[in-house]
Coordinates of C-alpha atoms in Angstrom, one line a residue:
Chain A
M467 CA 190.8 115.6 33.9
S468 CA 188.1 116.0 36.6
D469 CA 186.3 119.4 37.4
I470 CA 187.7 121.9 39.9
L471 CA 186.0 120.8 43.2
F472 CA 187.7 123.4 45.4
E473 CA 188.9 126.8 44.3
K474 CA 191.9 126.7 46.7
I475 CA 193.2 123.5 48.7
A476 CA 195.6 124.1 51.7
L477 CA 198.0 121.1 52.4
I478 CA 199.1 121.2 56.1
G479 CA 202.1 118.8 56.2
I480 CA 203.7 117.5 53.0
G481 CA 205.1 114.1 53.6
L482 CA 204.1 111.0 51.9
I483 CA 200.3 111.6 52.2
G484 CA 200.4 115.3 51.7
S485 CA 202.8 115.2 48.5
S486 CA 200.8 112.4 47.0
L487 CA 197.7 114.5 47.5
A488 CA 199.5 117.5 45.9
R489 CA 200.5 115.4 42.9
V490 CA 197.0 113.7 42.3
I491 CA 195.2 117.0 43.0
R492 CA 197.3 118.6 40.2
R493 CA 197.1 115.8 37.9
E494 CA 193.4 115.6 38.1
G495 CA 192.8 119.4 38.1
L496 CA 191.0 119.5 41.4
T497 CA 191.9 123.1 42.2
N498 CA 193.1 126.3 40.9
H499 CA 195.5 126.8 43.9
I500 CA 197.5 124.4 46.1
A501 CA 198.8 126.0 49.2
I502 CA 201.5 124.3 51.1
S503 CA 202.7 124.6 54.5
T504 CA 205.0 122.5 56.8
R505 CA 206.8 123.1 60.1
S506 CA 210.4 122.5 58.7
E507 CA 211.9 125.0 56.4
Q508 CA 214.0 122.2 54.8
T509 CA 210.9 120.1 54.0
L510 CA 209.3 123.2 52.5
E511 CA 211.9 124.0 50.4
E512 CA 212.1 120.3 49.2
A513 CA 208.3 120.6 48.2
R514 CA 209.0 123.9 46.4
Q515 CA 212.1 122.1 44.6
L516 CA 209.5 119.4 43.5
G517 CA 207.2 122.1 42.3
L518 CA 204.3 120.5 44.4
G519 CA 202.2 123.7 45.2
D520 CA 201.3 127.1 44.1
S521 CA 202.2 128.9 47.1
Y522 CA 204.3 128.0 50.3
S523 CA 204.6 129.1 53.7
I524 CA 206.0 127.9 56.9
D525 CA 202.9 129.6 58.7
A526 CA 200.0 127.6 58.4
K527 CA 197.7 130.6 59.2
E528 CA 198.9 132.0 55.8
V529 CA 198.0 129.0 53.7
V530 CA 194.6 128.5 54.9
L531 CA 193.6 132.0 54.2
D532 CA 190.7 131.7 51.7
A533 CA 191.1 127.8 51.5
D534 CA 187.8 126.0 50.7
L535 CA 189.5 122.7 51.6
V536 CA 192.2 122.2 54.3
I537 CA 194.0 118.8 54.6
I538 CA 196.1 118.3 57.8
S539 CA 198.8 115.6 57.1
V540 CA 200.9 115.6 60.2
P541 CA 201.8 113.0 62.8
V542 CA 198.6 112.3 64.9
G543 CA 200.3 113.9 68.1
S544 CA 200.6 117.1 66.1
S545 CA 197.0 117.5 65.1
G546 CA 196.0 119.5 68.0
A547 CA 198.7 122.0 67.5
A548 CA 197.7 122.2 63.7
A549 CA 194.2 123.0 64.6
E550 CA 194.9 125.7 67.3
Q551 CA 197.4 127.3 64.7
I552 CA 195.2 127.6 61.8
A553 CA 191.8 128.1 63.7
P554 CA 191.9 131.9 63.6
A555 CA 192.5 132.2 59.8
L556 CA 190.0 129.5 58.5
K557 CA 187.4 130.9 56.1
A558 CA 183.7 130.4 57.0
G559 CA 182.3 127.4 55.2
A560 CA 185.7 125.6 54.5
I561 CA 185.8 122.0 54.8
V562 CA 188.7 121.0 57.5
T563 CA 189.9 117.1 57.2
D564 CA 192.8 115.2 58.2
V565 CA 194.4 111.8 57.2
G566 CA 195.3 110.7 60.5
S567 CA 195.6 106.9 61.4
T568 CA 193.6 107.4 64.5
K569 CA 190.2 109.0 64.9
A570 CA 189.0 109.5 68.3
S571 CA 192.2 111.1 69.5
V572 CA 192.4 113.2 66.6
I573 CA 188.9 114.5 67.0
G574 CA 189.5 115.1 70.6
Q575 CA 192.6 117.2 69.8
M576 CA 191.2 119.2 67.0
L577 CA 187.4 119.9 67.8
P578 CA 187.9 122.3 70.7
F579 CA 190.0 124.5 68.5
L580 CA 187.9 124.7 65.4
P581 CA 185.3 127.6 64.8
K582 CA 181.6 126.2 64.4
N583 CA 181.5 127.9 60.8
V584 CA 183.7 125.2 59.3
H585 CA 183.0 121.7 58.3
F586 CA 185.3 119.4 60.2
I587 CA 185.2 116.0 58.8
P588 CA 187.9 113.5 59.8
G589 CA 189.2 111.1 57.4
H590 CA 191.7 108.4 56.8
P591 CA 193.2 107.3 53.5
I592 CA 194.2 103.5 53.8
A593 CA 197.4 103.9 51.7
G594 CA 200.9 104.4 52.4
T595 CA 204.5 102.8 51.8
E596 CA 207.4 102.4 54.1
K597 CA 208.9 105.8 52.7
S598 CA 208.4 109.2 54.2
G599 CA 209.0 112.9 53.0
P600 CA 207.9 115.1 50.2
S601 CA 209.8 113.0 47.4
A602 CA 208.3 109.8 48.5
G603 CA 204.8 110.7 47.3
F604 CA 203.2 109.8 44.0
A605 CA 199.8 110.3 42.2
E606 CA 198.7 106.7 42.0
L607 CA 199.0 106.1 46.0
F608 CA 195.2 106.1 46.6
R609 CA 194.1 104.3 43.5
G610 CA 191.8 101.5 44.5
R611 CA 192.5 101.9 48.3
W612 CA 189.7 102.7 50.6
C613 CA 189.3 106.4 52.5
I614 CA 187.4 106.2 55.5
L615 CA 185.6 109.2 56.7
T616 CA 184.2 109.5 60.2
P617 CA 181.9 112.5 60.3
L618 CA 180.6 113.6 63.7
P619 CA 176.9 113.5 64.3
G620 CA 175.0 116.7 62.8
T621 CA 177.7 117.4 60.1
D622 CA 176.5 119.0 56.8
Q623 CA 175.8 116.2 54.5
N624 CA 176.5 118.3 51.5
A625 CA 180.0 119.1 52.9
V626 CA 180.6 115.1 53.4
E627 CA 179.4 114.5 50.1
R628 CA 181.9 117.1 48.5
L629 CA 184.9 115.7 50.5
G630 CA 183.7 112.1 49.4
R631 CA 183.9 113.3 45.6
F632 CA 187.3 115.0 46.4
W633 CA 188.7 111.5 47.7
E634 CA 187.0 109.7 44.8
A635 CA 188.6 111.8 42.3
C636 CA 191.9 110.9 43.8
G637 CA 191.4 107.4 43.1
S638 CA 190.2 106.2 46.6
R639 CA 187.1 104.0 47.3
L640 CA 184.9 105.6 49.8
D641 CA 183.6 104.5 53.3
T642 CA 182.2 106.0 56.5
M643 CA 182.6 104.6 60.0
D644 CA 182.1 105.6 63.5
P645 CA 185.3 106.9 64.8
N646 CA 185.7 104.3 67.7
H647 CA 185.0 101.6 65.5
H648 CA 187.7 103.0 63.0
D649 CA 190.2 102.7 65.7
K650 CA 189.6 99.1 66.4
V651 CA 189.6 98.1 62.9
L652 CA 192.9 100.0 62.4
A653 CA 194.4 98.3 65.6
I654 CA 194.3 95.1 63.8
V655 CA 194.6 95.7 60.3
S656 CA 197.5 98.2 60.5
H657 CA 198.7 99.1 64.2
L658 CA 199.4 95.5 65.5
P659 CA 201.1 94.5 62.1
H660 CA 203.4 97.5 62.4
I661 CA 204.2 96.9 66.2
I662 CA 205.0 93.2 65.6
A663 CA 207.2 94.2 62.7
Y664 CA 209.2 96.5 64.7
N665 CA 209.2 94.0 67.3
I666 CA 210.5 91.0 65.5
V667 CA 213.3 93.2 63.7
G668 CA 214.2 94.4 67.1
T669 CA 214.5 90.8 68.6
A670 CA 216.5 89.7 65.7
D671 CA 218.9 92.6 66.1
D672 CA 219.6 91.7 70.0
L673 CA 220.4 88.1 69.6
E674 CA 224.0 86.8 70.9
T675 CA 223.6 83.4 69.2
V676 CA 223.0 84.8 65.6
T677 CA 224.8 87.8 64.1
E678 CA 223.2 90.8 62.3
S679 CA 225.1 89.8 59.0
E680 CA 223.6 86.3 59.1
V681 CA 220.0 87.8 59.5
I682 CA 220.7 90.0 56.6
K683 CA 222.1 87.4 54.4
Y684 CA 219.3 85.0 55.0
S685 CA 216.4 87.4 55.1
A686 CA 214.7 86.1 52.0
S687 CA 213.4 83.3 53.8
G688 CA 210.9 85.3 55.6
F689 CA 212.3 88.0 57.8
R690 CA 212.6 90.6 55.0
D691 CA 208.7 90.9 55.0
F692 CA 208.9 92.3 58.2
T693 CA 211.4 94.9 57.5
R694 CA 209.3 97.0 55.2
L695 CA 206.8 97.8 57.9
A696 CA 209.5 98.2 60.4
A697 CA 211.1 100.9 58.2
S698 CA 208.3 103.1 58.5
D699 CA 208.2 106.7 60.1
P700 CA 209.3 106.4 63.6
V701 CA 207.6 109.7 64.6
M702 CA 204.3 108.6 62.9
W703 CA 204.3 105.2 64.8
R704 CA 205.1 106.6 68.0
D705 CA 202.2 108.9 68.0
I706 CA 199.9 106.1 66.7
C707 CA 200.9 104.0 69.8
L708 CA 200.3 107.0 72.0
H709 CA 197.1 107.7 70.5
N710 CA 195.2 104.5 70.1
K711 CA 196.4 102.9 73.1
D712 CA 193.4 101.1 74.3
A713 CA 192.4 99.6 71.0
I714 CA 196.3 98.5 70.4
L715 CA 196.5 97.0 73.8
E716 CA 193.4 95.1 73.4
M717 CA 194.8 93.5 70.1
L718 CA 198.2 93.0 71.6
A719 CA 196.4 90.8 74.2
R720 CA 194.6 88.7 71.8
F721 CA 197.6 88.4 69.7
S722 CA 199.7 87.2 72.8
E723 CA 197.1 84.9 73.9
D724 CA 196.8 83.1 70.5
L725 CA 200.7 83.1 70.3
S726 CA 200.8 81.2 73.5
S727 CA 198.3 78.8 72.2
L728 CA 200.5 78.2 69.1
Q729 CA 203.5 77.8 71.2
R730 CA 202.0 75.2 73.3
A731 CA 201.1 73.3 70.2
I732 CA 204.9 73.4 69.2
R733 CA 206.1 72.4 72.6
W734 CA 203.7 69.4 72.8
G735 CA 204.4 68.3 69.3
D736 CA 200.5 68.7 68.2
G737 CA 200.8 68.3 64.5
D738 CA 197.2 68.2 63.9
K739 CA 196.6 71.6 65.7
L740 CA 199.7 73.1 63.8
F741 CA 198.2 71.9 60.5
E742 CA 194.7 73.2 61.3
M743 CA 196.1 76.5 62.2
F744 CA 198.3 76.9 59.3
T745 CA 195.5 75.8 56.8
H746 CA 192.7 78.3 57.3
T747 CA 195.0 81.5 57.0
R748 CA 195.6 80.7 53.3
D749 CA 192.0 81.8 52.4
V750 CA 192.7 85.2 53.7
R751 CA 195.2 86.0 51.5
R752 CA 193.2 84.8 48.3
S753 CA 190.3 87.0 49.6
I754 CA 192.4 89.9 49.8
I755 CA 193.8 89.6 46.2
E756 CA 190.2 89.0 45.0
A757 CA 189.2 92.4 46.7
G758 CA 191.7 94.2 44.7
Q759 CA 193.8 95.0 47.7
E760 CA 197.0 93.0 46.8
V761 CA 198.8 92.0 43.7
D762 CA 198.1 88.4 42.2
L763 CA 201.8 87.8 41.9
P764 CA 204.2 85.4 44.0
D765 CA 206.5 87.1 46.5
F766 CA 204.5 90.5 46.3
G767 CA 205.5 90.6 42.6
R768 CA 209.2 91.4 43.8
Q769 CA 210.5 89.1 40.9
A770 CA 208.3 91.1 38.3
A771 CA 209.3 94.2 39.9
N772 CA 213.0 93.5 39.5
K773 CA 212.8 92.5 35.7
N774 CA 212.0 95.9 34.7
Chain B
M1183 CA 225.1 76.9 29.2
S1184 CA 227.2 75.6 31.9
D1185 CA 228.9 72.1 31.6
I1186 CA 227.1 68.9 32.4
L1187 CA 227.9 68.5 36.0
F1188 CA 226.2 65.2 36.7
E1189 CA 225.3 62.4 34.1
K1190 CA 221.8 61.9 35.8
I1191 CA 220.0 63.8 38.5
A1192 CA 217.3 62.5 40.5
L1193 CA 214.6 64.8 42.0
I1194 CA 212.6 63.3 44.7
G1195 CA 209.6 65.7 45.4
I1196 CA 208.7 68.0 42.7
G1197 CA 207.1 70.9 44.7
L1198 CA 208.1 74.6 44.6
I1199 CA 211.8 73.8 45.1
G1200 CA 212.1 70.6 43.0
S1201 CA 210.2 72.2 40.1
S1202 CA 212.3 75.0 40.3
L1203 CA 215.5 72.9 40.2
A1204 CA 214.3 70.9 37.3
R1205 CA 213.7 74.2 35.5
V1206 CA 217.2 75.6 36.1
I1207 CA 218.9 72.5 35.6
R1208 CA 217.4 72.1 32.1
R1209 CA 218.0 75.8 31.3
E1210 CA 221.7 75.7 32.3
G1211 CA 222.3 72.2 30.8
L1212 CA 223.7 70.6 34.0
T1213 CA 222.8 67.0 33.4
N1214 CA 222.0 64.7 30.5
H1215 CA 218.9 63.1 32.5
I1216 CA 216.5 64.6 35.1
A1217 CA 214.5 61.6 36.6
I1218 CA 211.4 62.9 38.9
S1219 CA 209.7 60.8 41.6
T1220 CA 207.0 62.1 44.0
R1221 CA 204.6 60.3 46.1
S1222 CA 201.3 61.5 44.5
E1223 CA 200.2 60.3 41.1
Q1224 CA 198.4 63.6 40.5
T1225 CA 201.6 65.6 41.2
L1226 CA 203.7 63.4 39.2
E1227 CA 201.2 63.9 36.2
E1228 CA 201.4 67.5 36.5
A1229 CA 205.2 67.5 36.5
R1230 CA 205.0 65.3 33.1
Q1231 CA 202.5 67.8 31.7
L1232 CA 204.9 70.4 32.4
G1233 CA 207.9 68.6 30.6
L1234 CA 210.2 69.0 33.8
G1235 CA 212.0 65.7 33.5
D1236 CA 213.3 63.1 31.4
S1237 CA 211.8 60.1 33.3
Y1238 CA 208.9 59.8 36.1
S1239 CA 208.3 57.1 38.5
I1240 CA 206.0 57.1 41.8
D1241 CA 209.0 54.8 42.9
A1242 CA 211.7 56.5 44.2
K1243 CA 213.8 53.7 44.3
E1244 CA 213.5 53.5 40.4
V1245 CA 214.6 56.9 39.7
V1246 CA 217.6 57.1 41.8
L1247 CA 219.3 54.0 39.9
D1248 CA 222.5 55.2 38.2
A1249 CA 221.8 58.7 39.4
D1250 CA 225.0 60.6 40.4
L1251 CA 223.0 63.6 42.4
V1252 CA 219.9 62.8 44.2
I1253 CA 218.0 65.8 45.6
I1254 CA 215.3 65.3 48.5
S1255 CA 212.8 68.1 48.3
V1256 CA 209.9 67.1 50.5
P1257 CA 208.7 68.3 53.9
V1258 CA 211.3 67.7 56.6
G1259 CA 209.0 65.3 58.4
S1260 CA 209.4 62.9 55.3
S1261 CA 213.0 63.0 54.9
G1262 CA 213.7 59.8 56.9
A1263 CA 211.2 57.8 55.1
A1264 CA 212.5 59.3 51.7
A1265 CA 216.1 57.9 52.7
E1266 CA 214.8 54.5 53.7
Q1267 CA 213.1 54.1 50.4
I1268 CA 215.9 55.1 48.2
A1269 CA 218.9 53.8 50.4
P1270 CA 218.9 50.1 48.8
A1271 CA 218.9 51.4 45.1
L1272 CA 221.5 54.4 45.4
K1273 CA 224.6 54.1 43.3
A1274 CA 228.0 54.1 45.0
G1275 CA 229.7 57.3 45.1
A1276 CA 226.4 59.2 44.3
I1277 CA 225.8 62.6 45.9
V1278 CA 222.8 62.8 48.2
T1279 CA 221.5 66.1 49.3
D1280 CA 218.1 67.7 50.6
V1281 CA 216.6 71.2 50.6
G1282 CA 215.1 71.0 54.0
S1283 CA 214.4 74.1 56.4
T1284 CA 215.8 72.3 59.4
K1285 CA 219.2 70.5 59.3
A1286 CA 219.8 68.8 62.7
S1287 CA 216.5 66.7 62.4
V1288 CA 216.9 65.9 58.7
I1289 CA 220.5 64.7 59.4
G1290 CA 219.2 62.6 62.4
Q1291 CA 216.4 61.1 60.2
M1292 CA 218.1 60.3 57.0
L1293 CA 221.8 59.4 58.2
P1294 CA 220.7 55.9 59.8
F1295 CA 219.5 54.5 56.5
L1296 CA 222.0 55.8 53.8
P1297 CA 224.7 53.4 52.9
K1298 CA 228.4 54.4 53.6
N1299 CA 229.4 54.5 50.1
V1300 CA 227.3 57.7 49.0
H1301 CA 228.2 61.2 49.9
F1302 CA 225.3 62.5 52.2
I1303 CA 225.8 66.3 52.1
P1304 CA 222.5 68.1 53.7
G1305 CA 221.7 71.7 52.3
H1306 CA 219.1 74.5 52.3
P1307 CA 218.6 76.9 49.4
I1308 CA 217.3 80.0 51.1
A1309 CA 214.7 80.7 48.6
G1310 CA 211.1 80.2 48.2
T1311 CA 207.6 81.8 47.5
E1312 CA 204.2 81.3 49.3
K1313 CA 203.3 79.0 46.3
S1314 CA 203.5 75.4 46.2
G1315 CA 203.3 72.5 43.8
P1316 CA 205.0 71.8 40.6
S1317 CA 203.7 74.6 38.7
A1318 CA 204.8 77.2 41.3
G1319 CA 208.4 76.7 40.4
F1320 CA 210.5 78.8 38.2
A1321 CA 214.2 78.8 36.9
E1322 CA 215.2 82.1 38.6
L1323 CA 213.9 81.1 42.1
F1324 CA 217.8 80.7 43.3
R1325 CA 219.4 83.7 41.5
G1326 CA 221.3 85.8 44.1
R1327 CA 219.9 83.8 47.0
W1328 CA 222.2 81.9 49.6
C1329 CA 222.3 78.3 49.7
I1330 CA 223.7 76.7 52.9
L1331 CA 225.6 73.3 53.0
T1332 CA 225.9 71.7 56.4
P1333 CA 228.2 68.8 55.6
L1334 CA 229.2 66.5 58.6
P1335 CA 232.7 66.0 59.7
G1336 CA 234.7 63.7 57.3
T1337 CA 232.5 64.4 54.3
D1338 CA 234.8 64.1 51.1
Q1339 CA 235.7 67.7 50.3
N1340 CA 235.6 66.8 46.6
A1341 CA 232.0 66.0 46.8
V1342 CA 231.1 69.3 48.8
E1343 CA 233.0 71.3 46.0
R1344 CA 231.0 69.5 43.1
L1345 CA 227.5 70.1 44.9
G1346 CA 228.8 73.7 45.7
R1347 CA 229.4 74.1 41.9
F1348 CA 226.0 72.6 41.2
W1349 CA 224.2 75.3 43.2
E1350 CA 226.2 78.2 42.0
A1351 CA 225.3 77.0 38.4
C1352 CA 221.7 77.2 39.7
G1353 CA 222.4 81.1 40.3
S1354 CA 223.0 80.6 44.2
R1355 CA 225.6 82.0 46.5
L1356 CA 227.2 79.7 48.5
D1357 CA 227.8 79.1 52.3
T1358 CA 228.8 76.2 54.6
M1359 CA 227.5 76.1 58.4
D1360 CA 227.3 73.9 61.2
P1361 CA 223.8 72.2 61.2
N1362 CA 222.7 73.4 64.8
H1363 CA 224.0 76.8 64.1
H1364 CA 222.0 76.6 60.9
D1365 CA 218.8 75.7 62.8
K1366 CA 219.1 78.8 65.2
V1367 CA 219.8 81.0 62.3
L1368 CA 216.7 79.8 60.5
A1369 CA 214.6 79.9 63.5
I1370 CA 215.0 83.6 63.7
V1371 CA 215.1 84.5 59.9
S1372 CA 212.4 82.1 58.8
H1373 CA 210.7 80.1 61.2
L1374 CA 209.8 82.8 63.8
P1375 CA 208.5 85.2 60.9
H1376 CA 206.2 82.6 59.5
I1377 CA 204.8 81.5 62.9
I1378 CA 204.2 85.2 63.8
A1379 CA 202.4 85.8 60.4
Y1380 CA 200.3 82.6 60.8
N1381 CA 199.3 83.8 64.3
I1382 CA 198.4 87.4 63.4
V1383 CA 196.4 86.2 60.5
G1384 CA 194.5 83.8 62.7
T1385 CA 194.1 86.5 65.6
A1386 CA 192.4 88.8 62.9
D1387 CA 190.2 86.1 61.9
D1388 CA 188.9 85.4 65.3
L1389 CA 187.8 88.8 66.6
E1390 CA 184.2 89.8 67.3
T1391 CA 184.5 93.6 67.1
V1392 CA 186.0 93.6 63.6
T1393 CA 184.8 91.5 60.7
E1394 CA 186.8 89.6 58.2
S1395 CA 185.4 91.7 55.5
E1396 CA 186.9 94.8 57.2
V1397 CA 190.1 93.2 57.7
I1398 CA 190.2 92.2 53.9
K1399 CA 189.2 95.8 52.7
Y1400 CA 191.4 97.7 54.8
S1401 CA 194.5 95.2 54.7
A1402 CA 196.7 97.5 52.5
S1403 CA 197.5 99.4 55.8
G1404 CA 199.8 96.8 56.8
F1405 CA 198.1 93.4 57.7
R1406 CA 198.5 92.2 53.9
D1407 CA 202.3 91.8 54.5
F1408 CA 201.7 89.2 56.7
T1409 CA 199.3 87.2 54.8
R1410 CA 201.9 86.2 52.1
L1411 CA 203.9 84.0 54.6
A1412 CA 200.7 82.9 56.2
A1413 CA 199.8 81.4 52.8
S1414 CA 202.6 79.1 52.8
D1415 CA 202.2 75.3 52.5
P1416 CA 200.7 74.1 55.8
V1417 CA 202.4 70.6 55.7
M1418 CA 205.9 72.3 55.3
W1419 CA 205.3 74.5 58.3
R1420 CA 203.7 71.9 60.5
D1421 CA 206.9 69.8 59.9
I1422 CA 209.4 72.7 60.6
C1423 CA 207.6 73.4 63.8
L1424 CA 207.9 69.8 64.8
H1425 CA 211.4 69.3 63.9
N1426 CA 213.1 72.4 65.0
K1427 CA 211.3 72.6 67.9
D1428 CA 214.0 74.0 70.6
A1429 CA 215.3 76.8 68.5
I1430 CA 212.0 77.9 67.6
L1431 CA 210.7 77.9 71.4
E1432 CA 213.8 79.6 72.3
M1433 CA 213.1 82.5 69.6
L1434 CA 209.5 82.7 70.6
A1435 CA 210.5 83.5 74.2
R1436 CA 212.9 86.3 73.0
F1437 CA 210.3 87.6 70.7
S1438 CA 207.5 87.6 73.5
E1439 CA 209.8 89.0 76.0
D1440 CA 210.6 91.9 73.7
L1441 CA 206.9 92.3 73.0
S1442 CA 205.9 92.7 76.8
S1443 CA 208.6 95.4 77.0
L1444 CA 207.2 97.3 74.1
Q1445 CA 203.7 96.7 75.4
R1446 CA 204.7 98.2 78.7
A1447 CA 206.0 101.4 76.8
I1448 CA 202.7 101.6 75.0
R1449 CA 200.6 101.3 78.5
W1450 CA 202.8 103.8 80.1
G1451 CA 202.8 106.2 77.2
D1452 CA 206.7 106.2 77.0
G1453 CA 207.1 108.2 73.8
D1454 CA 210.8 108.4 74.0
K1455 CA 211.2 104.5 74.3
L1456 CA 208.9 103.9 71.4
F1457 CA 210.5 106.6 69.2
E1458 CA 213.7 104.7 70.1
M1459 CA 212.6 101.3 69.2
F1460 CA 211.1 102.5 66.1
T1461 CA 214.2 104.2 65.0
H1462 CA 216.8 101.8 64.9
T1463 CA 214.8 99.0 62.9
R1464 CA 215.2 101.2 59.7
D1465 CA 218.8 100.6 59.0
V1466 CA 218.0 96.8 59.1
R1467 CA 216.0 97.0 55.7
R1468 CA 218.4 99.4 54.3
S1469 CA 221.3 96.6 54.8
I1470 CA 219.1 94.1 53.4
I1471 CA 218.8 96.0 50.2
E1472 CA 222.5 96.9 50.0
A1473 CA 222.9 93.0 50.4
G1474 CA 220.9 92.4 47.4
Q1475 CA 218.3 90.2 49.2
E1476 CA 215.4 92.7 48.7
V1477 CA 214.1 94.9 45.8
D1478 CA 214.9 98.6 46.2
L1479 CA 211.5 100.0 45.7
P1480 CA 208.7 101.2 48.0
D1481 CA 206.1 98.6 49.0
F1482 CA 208.4 95.5 47.7
G1483 CA 207.7 96.9 44.3
R1484 CA 204.0 96.0 44.2
Q1485 CA 203.2 99.5 42.3
A1486 CA 206.0 98.6 39.6
A1487 CA 204.9 95.1 39.2
N1488 CA 201.1 96.0 38.8
K1489 CA 202.0 98.4 36.0
N1490 CA 203.1 95.4 33.8

């Protein structure tokens, strides 16, 4: 059990991230009151059934009343609307943060609505699975993962530190970054991989010469690895593509350029070049495992998981 | 324990697939003698240390003497050389098979060397991990996975059935297919995914704006999924690219066409189109899980595997 960090915490949005936060906040005893709001009656009822909070309301204004920490966990395209809605009810001195996968756009959307007497500190926990909704969350989601804060110039340092302690209490490792740099980093480590995964699954689905049932049967030879990312929440990913357009297009251009060069090596039968390209990528995985960001088991540990 | 299916089995090549075969053959008692050959002294010594066989030789000719089943598990570019080497020593009536990821090329390479009095039945177990070498193998590798046989017209049906029973005893599910169709199917379910994975890991490695250490730290947001395939054996994958060129180039063209269309949707901010593209890919993963070709756990079961 950690200490109470905030008397009351309001969670706006209770999907995978929001509901994982609710669980870890409860487990670690980080607050006396978790107030939950989401736009859908059905999702709110699901959260209530799961016992994720202490109070619930469809009206986000209601749950942020008296809250010392407000966490917006909605698709990035809805950040502005969420900020507009809660703005009049926010407590002076409250910390308002978000968990969105793009930062410049979220800041642009939220900042104009938020009153000057709250601390707005954009954030992004680098954690998730392909599942969505309140029942998909779990308290360990953030353990050992990085959370990036992108505070704006002039933000109260005390507030940034308090929010940092909160994320560390949730199990995260902490980083701060410029919002625009964040958006470039995420474009390559997250947005491009998802777009490529969606694309290859789409390509496989559209072939005339190979049937869908063949793709499914033989997917263990590589294809199935892509289907996890391609099973992610479509609303979330539509919004990311719309709200981190420039960085994503830049990374897509680099990717396509590299792919053309690989394609040429295949066409020309340039075995030396292919061997060289396929060799130096091995080290990257080793580094990721050493950095504690991946399990050190073959096949993502599927075999091990399957034995349970 | 199954019945003895072959009095003596010769394994040419003792990497991930060969050594997994040795282990499952032993566990299931499918033969009285496992003879192992590989081109590298060091690898052969490793196999001996692991106790994978009953006899060992650097000379493939020696191990195929009197063998009733010969399984070639080498990079596809070395299939012809392996066939040429063993041909003079093969026992009349022996079954010769392989496990290569391309079939038309392997047939083209091996067939000219093999004597008429053996049964040559090309095969491909759809199983593997990103690890390579004799110590990477395990007896369960083939369990529930498909093995595709691509027998040539006129092949003795009895021999095909015996080989089929062998793979089933190893835990595989059995399929037969035309070699050219096999190569197209594998180009989309396996070869394209590996090439894309190698490519994206390469792209990330070459950026000026994002450091390698950032890519590694934040890789849990999607990127790390690609690093598994990109950590596969470079010799094996160089050979696959060289030996299934046409089908791979066809799939790459399709993939690039689809990616251009997705890129345009991002550039134009076409949210409806993005949403639609990102929605119908979800079903594919569900089908793969239902077909028993993937674990039914979020994040490939990494979380579950990590708890052990």
